[in-house]
């Protein structure tokens, strides 16, 4: 039986606007944005401890004003499939693979869904804004294990960050680091998924 596939979303399936579009909206460099932003507001937004409004009001440590609606619209319009990933998910879905999102992300995952229809291929099962924990926290992986332990099936996690993959392996979950579609296809073939 094929393993249940767990997918990181940002930087693995979908383009992450954090590095280009977010600083671009403010007309600053990425490093400048990092230096000026609130140190914990994003993480608190990701785990559901801040509402969108609270997050936007505190985006910058000095609470400077900006057009919140235009900012969110800029982020939403930047969500795009990474090359080859939609076709791969469609292929796996058609082959009957069970697949779930395992993502550190706030309620904006709904904007991704509206734009790309990711749920055609997988379930939004483990998003940090609902689970309350983020990778690589061991509790995030335990949440996944607890959900599937009775099925007796292997789990295989795909993420672009090695730290998240290493934490998955430490929890007993197989992991493949995403570094591009060709390498991922080879890795999935090696795991017997393709």
mmCIF file of C-alpha atoms in Angstrom, residues 3-192:
data_model
loop_
_atom_site.group_PDB
_atom_site.id
_atom_site.type_symbol
_atom_site.label_atom_id
_atom_site.label_comp_id
_atom_site.label_asym_id
_atom_site.label_seq_id
_atom_site.Cartn_x
_atom_site.Cartn_y
_atom_site.Cartn_z
ATOM 1 C CA UNK A 3 2.219 5.813 1.900
ATOM 2 C CA UNK A 4 0.004 8.714 2.868
ATOM 3 C CA UNK A 5 1.643 11.820 1.455
ATOM 4 C CA UNK A 6 1.980 14.940 3.603
ATOM 5 C CA UNK A 7 2.743 18.132 1.707
ATOM 6 C CA UNK A 8 4.261 21.346 2.880
ATOM 7 C CA UNK A 9 2.586 24.091 0.853
ATOM 8 C CA UNK A 10 4.639 27.294 0.731
ATOM 9 C CA UNK A 11 7.861 26.866 -1.199
ATOM 10 C CA UNK A 12 6.970 23.268 -2.035
ATOM 11 C CA UNK A 13 3.660 23.386 -3.884
ATOM 12 C CA UNK A 14 3.006 27.116 -4.086
ATOM 13 C CA UNK A 15 5.127 30.234 -4.590
ATOM 14 C CA UNK A 16 5.725 32.001 -1.269
ATOM 15 C CA UNK A 17 5.143 35.789 -1.550
ATOM 16 C CA UNK A 18 7.021 36.498 1.684
ATOM 17 C CA UNK A 19 10.378 37.016 -0.018
ATOM 18 C CA UNK A 20 9.485 39.138 -3.070
ATOM 19 C CA UNK A 21 5.912 40.426 -3.111
ATOM 20 C CA UNK A 22 5.695 41.411 0.566
ATOM 21 C CA UNK A 23 8.769 43.674 0.587
ATOM 22 C CA UNK A 24 7.908 44.813 -2.938
ATOM 23 C CA UNK A 25 4.535 46.071 -1.737
ATOM 24 C CA UNK A 26 6.308 48.370 0.726
ATOM 25 C CA UNK A 27 9.049 49.349 -1.714
ATOM 26 C CA UNK A 28 11.794 48.033 0.559
ATOM 27 C CA UNK A 29 14.331 45.230 0.506
ATOM 28 C CA UNK A 30 13.570 41.915 2.154
ATOM 29 C CA UNK A 31 16.224 42.560 4.803
ATOM 30 C CA UNK A 32 14.765 45.977 5.558
ATOM 31 C CA UNK A 33 11.285 44.511 5.953
ATOM 32 C CA UNK A 34 12.644 41.850 8.316
ATOM 33 C CA UNK A 35 14.376 44.479 10.413
ATOM 34 C CA UNK A 36 11.200 46.562 10.763
ATOM 35 C CA UNK A 37 8.520 43.907 11.168
ATOM 36 C CA UNK A 38 7.106 42.770 14.498
ATOM 37 C CA UNK A 39 9.252 39.854 15.747
ATOM 38 C CA UNK A 40 6.400 37.485 16.650
ATOM 39 C CA UNK A 41 3.211 38.711 14.944
ATOM 40 C CA UNK A 42 3.554 36.386 11.927
ATOM 41 C CA UNK A 43 4.156 33.255 14.002
ATOM 42 C CA UNK A 44 1.231 34.154 16.260
ATOM 43 C CA UNK A 45 -0.933 34.650 13.153
ATOM 44 C CA UNK A 46 0.227 31.277 11.817
ATOM 45 C CA UNK A 47 -0.813 29.410 14.960
ATOM 46 C CA UNK A 48 -4.158 31.180 15.295
ATOM 47 C CA UNK A 49 -3.290 33.414 18.248
ATOM 48 C CA UNK A 50 -3.812 36.600 16.216
ATOM 49 C CA UNK A 51 -6.631 37.523 13.888
ATOM 50 C CA UNK A 52 -5.815 38.891 10.448
ATOM 51 C CA UNK A 53 -6.683 42.394 11.652
ATOM 52 C CA UNK A 54 -4.433 42.088 14.698
ATOM 53 C CA UNK A 55 -1.603 40.769 12.562
ATOM 54 C CA UNK A 56 -1.882 43.568 9.996
ATOM 55 C CA UNK A 57 -2.080 46.276 12.651
ATOM 56 C CA UNK A 58 1.129 44.918 14.200
ATOM 57 C CA UNK A 59 2.920 43.895 11.010
ATOM 58 C CA UNK A 60 5.562 46.541 11.693
ATOM 59 C CA UNK A 61 6.948 46.967 15.168
ATOM 60 C CA UNK A 62 6.224 50.713 14.995
ATOM 61 C CA UNK A 63 2.619 49.946 13.895
ATOM 62 C CA UNK A 64 2.925 52.222 10.844
ATOM 63 C CA UNK A 65 -0.182 52.552 8.712
ATOM 64 C CA UNK A 66 -0.542 50.952 5.284
ATOM 65 C CA UNK A 67 -3.404 49.804 3.055
ATOM 66 C CA UNK A 68 -4.262 46.428 4.573
ATOM 67 C CA UNK A 69 -6.714 45.403 1.856
ATOM 68 C CA UNK A 70 -4.262 46.191 -0.951
ATOM 69 C CA UNK A 71 -1.543 44.295 0.894
ATOM 70 C CA UNK A 72 -3.659 41.153 1.272
ATOM 71 C CA UNK A 73 -4.764 41.429 -2.371
ATOM 72 C CA UNK A 74 -1.097 41.635 -3.425
ATOM 73 C CA UNK A 75 -0.302 38.498 -1.449
ATOM 74 C CA UNK A 76 -3.314 36.609 -2.785
ATOM 75 C CA UNK A 77 -2.497 37.471 -6.396
ATOM 76 C CA UNK A 78 1.044 36.095 -5.963
ATOM 77 C CA UNK A 79 -0.033 32.543 -5.109
ATOM 78 C CA UNK A 80 0.926 30.330 -8.056
ATOM 79 C CA UNK A 81 1.777 26.660 -8.458
ATOM 80 C CA UNK A 82 5.492 25.984 -8.533
ATOM 81 C CA UNK A 83 6.570 24.502 -11.885
ATOM 82 C CA UNK A 84 5.290 20.973 -12.416
ATOM 83 C CA UNK A 85 3.638 20.635 -9.014
ATOM 84 C CA UNK A 86 -0.014 20.793 -10.038
ATOM 85 C CA UNK A 87 0.545 18.151 -12.707
ATOM 86 C CA UNK A 88 2.319 15.927 -10.181
ATOM 87 C CA UNK A 89 -0.484 16.266 -7.632
ATOM 88 C CA UNK A 90 -3.060 15.500 -10.316
ATOM 89 C CA UNK A 91 -1.117 12.386 -11.336
ATOM 90 C CA UNK A 92 -0.845 11.184 -7.740
ATOM 91 C CA UNK A 93 -4.490 11.960 -7.039
ATOM 92 C CA UNK A 94 -5.606 10.049 -10.125
ATOM 93 C CA UNK A 95 -3.472 7.105 -8.964
ATOM 94 C CA UNK A 96 -5.405 7.032 -5.690
ATOM 95 C CA UNK A 97 -2.740 8.457 -3.370
ATOM 96 C CA UNK A 98 -4.082 9.834 -0.096
ATOM 97 C CA UNK A 99 -2.631 13.322 0.347
ATOM 98 C CA UNK A 100 -2.848 15.996 3.042
ATOM 99 C CA UNK A 101 -1.460 19.500 3.532
ATOM 100 C CA UNK A 102 0.959 19.805 6.465
ATOM 101 C CA UNK A 103 1.606 23.525 6.461
ATOM 102 C CA UNK A 104 2.778 26.364 8.668
ATOM 103 C CA UNK A 105 0.294 29.001 7.531
ATOM 104 C CA UNK A 106 -2.391 31.358 8.803
ATOM 105 C CA UNK A 107 -5.995 31.559 7.634
ATOM 106 C CA UNK A 108 -4.649 32.895 4.348
ATOM 107 C CA UNK A 109 -4.470 29.256 3.213
ATOM 108 C CA UNK A 110 -8.091 29.913 2.214
ATOM 109 C CA UNK A 111 -6.850 32.519 -0.275
ATOM 110 C CA UNK A 112 -4.586 29.868 -1.769
ATOM 111 C CA UNK A 113 -7.552 27.528 -2.019
ATOM 112 C CA UNK A 114 -9.708 30.182 -3.687
ATOM 113 C CA UNK A 115 -7.015 30.954 -6.243
ATOM 114 C CA UNK A 116 -5.617 27.492 -6.993
ATOM 115 C CA UNK A 117 -8.177 24.916 -5.841
ATOM 116 C CA UNK A 118 -5.582 22.818 -4.016
ATOM 117 C CA UNK A 119 -8.342 20.709 -2.421
ATOM 118 C CA UNK A 120 -8.966 19.075 -5.794
ATOM 119 C CA UNK A 121 -5.890 17.002 -4.956
ATOM 120 C CA UNK A 122 -5.417 16.953 -1.192
ATOM 121 C CA UNK A 123 -7.090 17.771 2.102
ATOM 122 C CA UNK A 124 -6.154 20.838 4.149
ATOM 123 C CA UNK A 125 -5.760 18.598 7.202
ATOM 124 C CA UNK A 126 -2.820 20.004 9.153
ATOM 125 C CA UNK A 127 -2.568 23.783 8.849
ATOM 126 C CA UNK A 128 -0.893 25.477 11.807
ATOM 127 C CA UNK A 129 -3.634 28.069 12.270
ATOM 128 C CA UNK A 130 -5.961 25.171 13.170
ATOM 129 C CA UNK A 131 -3.572 22.741 14.863
ATOM 130 C CA UNK A 132 -1.922 25.453 16.960
ATOM 131 C CA UNK A 133 1.596 24.140 16.371
ATOM 132 C CA UNK A 134 4.231 24.678 13.709
ATOM 133 C CA UNK A 135 6.902 22.538 12.149
ATOM 134 C CA UNK A 136 9.537 21.662 13.314
ATOM 135 C CA UNK A 137 7.910 21.478 16.761
ATOM 136 C CA UNK A 138 7.600 17.745 17.611
ATOM 137 C CA UNK A 139 3.975 18.384 18.615
ATOM 138 C CA UNK A 140 3.125 19.207 14.991
ATOM 139 C CA UNK A 141 4.346 15.779 13.848
ATOM 140 C CA UNK A 142 2.668 14.017 16.756
ATOM 141 C CA UNK A 143 -0.642 15.528 15.651
ATOM 142 C CA UNK A 144 -0.203 13.838 12.265
ATOM 143 C CA UNK A 145 0.878 10.524 13.782
ATOM 144 C CA UNK A 146 -2.087 10.504 16.151
ATOM 145 C CA UNK A 147 -4.476 11.002 13.234
ATOM 146 C CA UNK A 148 -3.148 8.093 11.169
ATOM 147 C CA UNK A 149 -1.657 5.586 13.638
ATOM 148 C CA UNK A 150 -4.649 3.238 13.487
ATOM 149 C CA UNK A 151 -4.393 2.937 9.698
ATOM 150 C CA UNK A 152 -1.001 1.247 9.949
ATOM 151 C CA UNK A 153 0.208 2.998 6.806
ATOM 152 C CA UNK A 154 3.521 4.662 6.212
ATOM 153 C CA UNK A 155 3.664 8.441 6.085
ATOM 154 C CA UNK A 156 5.856 10.381 3.672
ATOM 155 C CA UNK A 157 6.402 14.112 4.149
ATOM 156 C CA UNK A 158 7.643 16.518 1.452
ATOM 157 C CA UNK A 159 9.030 19.931 2.467
ATOM 158 C CA UNK A 160 11.543 22.418 1.075
ATOM 159 C CA UNK A 161 13.218 22.937 4.484
ATOM 160 C CA UNK A 162 15.680 20.357 5.722
ATOM 161 C CA UNK A 163 14.989 21.294 9.351
ATOM 162 C CA UNK A 164 11.349 20.275 8.898
ATOM 163 C CA UNK A 165 12.337 17.054 7.126
ATOM 164 C CA UNK A 166 14.841 16.184 9.872
ATOM 165 C CA UNK A 167 12.173 16.724 12.538
ATOM 166 C CA UNK A 168 9.805 14.460 10.612
ATOM 167 C CA UNK A 169 12.419 11.705 10.459
ATOM 168 C CA UNK A 170 13.077 12.106 14.179
ATOM 169 C CA UNK A 171 9.353 11.555 14.755
ATOM 170 C CA UNK A 172 9.381 8.383 12.648
ATOM 171 C CA UNK A 173 7.894 9.916 9.492
ATOM 172 C CA UNK A 174 9.630 9.417 6.162
ATOM 173 C CA UNK A 175 10.685 12.684 4.555
ATOM 174 C CA UNK A 176 11.859 13.975 1.197
ATOM 175 C CA UNK A 177 13.351 17.423 0.816
ATOM 176 C CA UNK A 178 11.874 19.308 -2.131
ATOM 177 C CA UNK A 179 14.536 20.911 -4.299
ATOM 178 C CA UNK A 180 12.703 20.897 -7.616
ATOM 179 C CA UNK A 181 10.249 18.772 -9.566
ATOM 180 C CA UNK A 182 12.777 16.445 -11.236
ATOM 181 C CA UNK A 183 14.490 15.444 -8.010
ATOM 182 C CA UNK A 184 11.139 15.043 -6.295
ATOM 183 C CA UNK A 185 9.864 12.707 -8.990
ATOM 184 C CA UNK A 186 12.983 10.566 -8.639
ATOM 185 C CA UNK A 187 12.603 10.490 -4.870
ATOM 186 C CA UNK A 188 8.944 9.504 -5.098
ATOM 187 C CA UNK A 189 9.822 6.749 -7.560
ATOM 188 C CA UNK A 190 12.422 5.513 -5.069
ATOM 189 C CA UNK A 191 9.778 5.451 -2.343
ATOM 190 C CA UNK A 192 7.412 3.442 -4.557
#
